Amino acid sequence: MNTKHHFYRKNFMAYLRQKKGIILILLLFFLICAGIFYLYHISTDCLLFAGSICFIIGSIAVGIDFSRFCQTRRKLQEAMQTITVSLETLPLARTPLEQDYQQLLELLHTEQNRILTETAESKNFLQDYYAMWVHQIKVPIQAMRLLLAKEEKNSPLNLELFKIEQYVEMVLSYARLKSNSTDYVIRRLPLEDIVKPAVRKYAPMFIAKKISLEMDPMTATVLTDEKWAQFMIEQILSNSLKYTRTGSIHIYQEDPASLVIEDTGIGIDPADIPRLGERGFTGYNGRIDKKSTGIGLYLCKEISRRLSHTISIASQPGKGTRVTIDFETRTLLAE
């Protein structure tokens, strides 16, 4: 009842503000009539009788008009929830001015739908193009891999080819992540089984850069998507290797279900840490490394958000960086 009473009280004040011009004119008319009655010495009883009749008729008219006003506002408030889908929930236009407004809304709604359709079609085209390009580019990459089969895995040519593969995979992951049909397979998996393939994949980079790896045993079982979780770990390892010139990278578990990747690299400017993961943000280190795009960490943040995981970063310039992926979640259901 209190909500209903508040609704009508609020709308009554709005109604009075809307009708204040008419109210002022009616008051002026009443004063004119009262002045004429007074000048012609007409009985006060006649004035009160005429005023009472006008008041009763006016009250009925105001009551009906106010009821329509409240119904219209209620329908408009309800329409706000579905106006992006359809205009059918709009209240019936009673005046030519309201009809003009509704026609204007229909034109804007039609134009908005046209723009949204074009945007969706363009987005789908780009996603299809990226996917096709990635699959096509993999053919010459595989051919080059075969040609370099006799080379050592940590040879300069193989390492550069490995980087190309990673960049191609990043493009494909970006396209998939932006697609509405991204598939997630949520399962309970041993954390160690997710981490080891990523480490093996980057083993040639560790050897080539002479960076030692410390990997502690892991006992946690996490609820996640294996493919996307590995992608996050690979991107973090890639960044650690990129900005670690000497020293080591330490990978270990923190209870109950967190993975920590800690390096002895150049570290991150404290002012940059809050913005890490923003699309296109590279920070101070990115300005030093002209090839950095910041897209890798952005994808990690986006994937972790969709999987209800969290990524936190702690760093000191010149002393290294510590990245923690917390796999603990309460909003995912296992397959």
CSV table of C-alpha atoms in Angstrom, one decimal, residues 196-312:
chain,number,residue,atom,x,y,z
A,196,LYS,CA,52.0,-29.2,-17.7
A,197,PRO,CA,51.0,-28.9,-21.4
A,198,ALA,CA,51.4,-25.2,-21.3
A,199,VAL,CA,54.9,-25.5,-19.7
A,200,ARG,CA,55.9,-28.2,-22.3
A,201,LYS,CA,54.7,-25.9,-25.1
A,202,TYR,CA,57.0,-23.1,-23.9
A,203,ALA,CA,60.0,-25.4,-23.1
A,204,PRO,CA,62.0,-24.2,-26.2
A,205,MET,CA,61.6,-20.6,-25.1
A,206,PHE,CA,62.9,-21.5,-21.6
A,207,ILE,CA,65.9,-23.2,-23.1
A,208,ALA,CA,66.7,-20.5,-25.7
A,209,LYS,CA,66.5,-17.7,-23.1
A,210,LYS,CA,68.3,-19.8,-20.4
A,211,ILE,CA,65.6,-19.1,-17.9
A,212,SER,CA,65.3,-21.8,-15.2
A,213,LEU,CA,61.8,-23.2,-14.3
A,214,GLU,CA,60.7,-24.2,-10.9
A,215,MET,CA,57.4,-26.1,-10.8
A,216,ASP,CA,56.1,-27.4,-7.5
A,217,PRO,CA,53.8,-30.4,-7.3
A,218,MET,CA,50.1,-29.5,-7.4
A,219,THR,CA,47.2,-31.3,-5.7
A,220,ALA,CA,44.2,-29.1,-6.4
A,221,THR,CA,41.3,-30.1,-8.6
A,222,VAL,CA,39.7,-27.1,-10.2
A,223,LEU,CA,36.4,-26.5,-12.0
A,224,THR,CA,37.1,-24.8,-15.3
A,225,ASP,CA,37.3,-25.1,-19.1
A,226,GLU,CA,40.6,-26.8,-19.9
A,227,LYS,CA,41.2,-25.1,-23.3
A,228,TRP,CA,40.6,-21.6,-22.0
A,229,ALA,CA,42.4,-22.2,-18.7
A,230,GLN,CA,45.5,-23.4,-20.7
A,231,PHE,CA,45.3,-20.3,-22.9
A,232,MET,CA,45.4,-18.0,-19.8
A,233,ILE,CA,48.4,-19.9,-18.4
A,234,GLU,CA,50.2,-19.7,-21.8
A,235,GLN,CA,49.7,-16.0,-22.1
A,236,ILE,CA,51.0,-15.4,-18.6
A,237,LEU,CA,54.0,-17.6,-19.3
A,238,SER,CA,54.6,-15.7,-22.5
A,239,ASN,CA,54.6,-12.4,-20.7
A,240,SER,CA,56.9,-13.7,-18.0
A,241,LEU,CA,59.4,-15.0,-20.6
A,242,LYS,CA,59.2,-11.8,-22.6
A,243,TYR,CA,60.1,-9.6,-19.6
A,244,THR,CA,62.5,-11.9,-17.8
A,245,ARG,CA,66.0,-11.6,-19.1
A,246,THR,CA,67.8,-13.6,-16.4
A,247,GLY,CA,66.7,-15.7,-13.4
A,248,SER,CA,63.8,-18.0,-13.1
A,249,ILE,CA,60.1,-18.5,-13.3
A,250,HIS,CA,58.4,-20.3,-10.4
A,251,ILE,CA,55.0,-22.0,-10.8
A,252,TYR,CA,53.2,-23.3,-7.7
A,253,GLN,CA,49.9,-23.8,-6.1
A,254,GLU,CA,48.4,-21.7,-3.3
A,255,ASP,CA,45.5,-23.3,-1.4
A,256,PRO,CA,42.8,-23.9,-1.9
A,257,ALA,CA,42.7,-23.6,-5.7
A,258,SER,CA,45.1,-20.8,-6.9
A,259,LEU,CA,47.9,-21.0,-9.4
A,260,VAL,CA,50.8,-18.7,-9.0
A,261,ILE,CA,53.3,-17.8,-11.8
A,262,GLU,CA,56.2,-15.8,-10.3
A,263,ASP,CA,59.2,-14.5,-12.3
A,264,THR,CA,62.3,-12.5,-11.6
A,265,GLY,CA,61.8,-10.1,-14.6
A,266,ILE,CA,61.9,-6.4,-14.9
A,267,GLY,CA,58.6,-5.9,-13.0
A,268,ILE,CA,55.7,-3.5,-13.6
A,269,ASP,CA,55.3,0.1,-12.7
A,270,PRO,CA,52.9,0.3,-9.7
A,271,ALA,CA,50.9,3.0,-11.5
A,272,ASP,CA,50.2,0.6,-14.4
A,273,ILE,CA,48.9,-2.4,-12.3
A,274,PRO,CA,45.3,-1.2,-11.9
A,275,ARG,CA,44.9,-0.7,-15.6
A,276,LEU,CA,46.5,-4.0,-16.7
A,277,GLY,CA,43.9,-6.1,-18.6
A,278,GLU,CA,42.3,-3.1,-20.3
A,279,ARG,CA,42.0,-3.5,-24.0
A,280,GLY,CA,44.9,-1.9,-25.8
A,281,PHE,CA,46.7,-0.8,-22.5
A,282,THR,CA,50.4,-1.7,-22.6
A,283,GLY,CA,51.8,0.4,-19.8
A,284,TYR,CA,55.4,1.5,-19.3
A,285,ASN,CA,56.9,-1.9,-20.3
A,286,GLY,CA,54.7,-1.9,-23.5
A,287,ARG,CA,56.2,1.5,-24.5
A,288,ILE,CA,59.7,0.0,-24.1
A,289,ASP,CA,58.7,-3.1,-26.1
A,290,LYS,CA,57.1,-1.5,-29.2
A,291,LYS,CA,55.6,-4.8,-30.4
A,292,SER,CA,53.5,-5.2,-27.2
A,293,THR,CA,49.7,-4.8,-27.7
A,294,GLY,CA,48.3,-5.7,-24.3
A,295,ILE,CA,45.8,-7.9,-26.0
A,296,GLY,CA,47.1,-11.1,-24.2
A,297,LEU,CA,46.4,-9.9,-20.7
A,298,TYR,CA,43.1,-8.4,-21.8
A,299,LEU,CA,42.0,-11.8,-23.1
A,300,CYS,CA,43.1,-13.5,-19.8
A,301,LYS,CA,41.0,-11.0,-17.8
A,302,GLU,CA,38.0,-11.5,-20.1
A,303,ILE,CA,38.3,-15.3,-20.0
A,304,SER,CA,38.7,-15.4,-16.2
A,305,ARG,CA,35.6,-13.1,-15.8
A,306,ARG,CA,33.5,-15.4,-18.0
A,307,LEU,CA,34.7,-18.5,-16.1
A,308,SER,CA,34.1,-16.8,-12.7
A,309,HIS,CA,37.8,-17.0,-11.9
A,310,THR,CA,40.0,-14.0,-10.8
A,311,ILE,CA,43.5,-12.8,-11.8
A,312,SER,CA,45.5,-10.7,-9.5
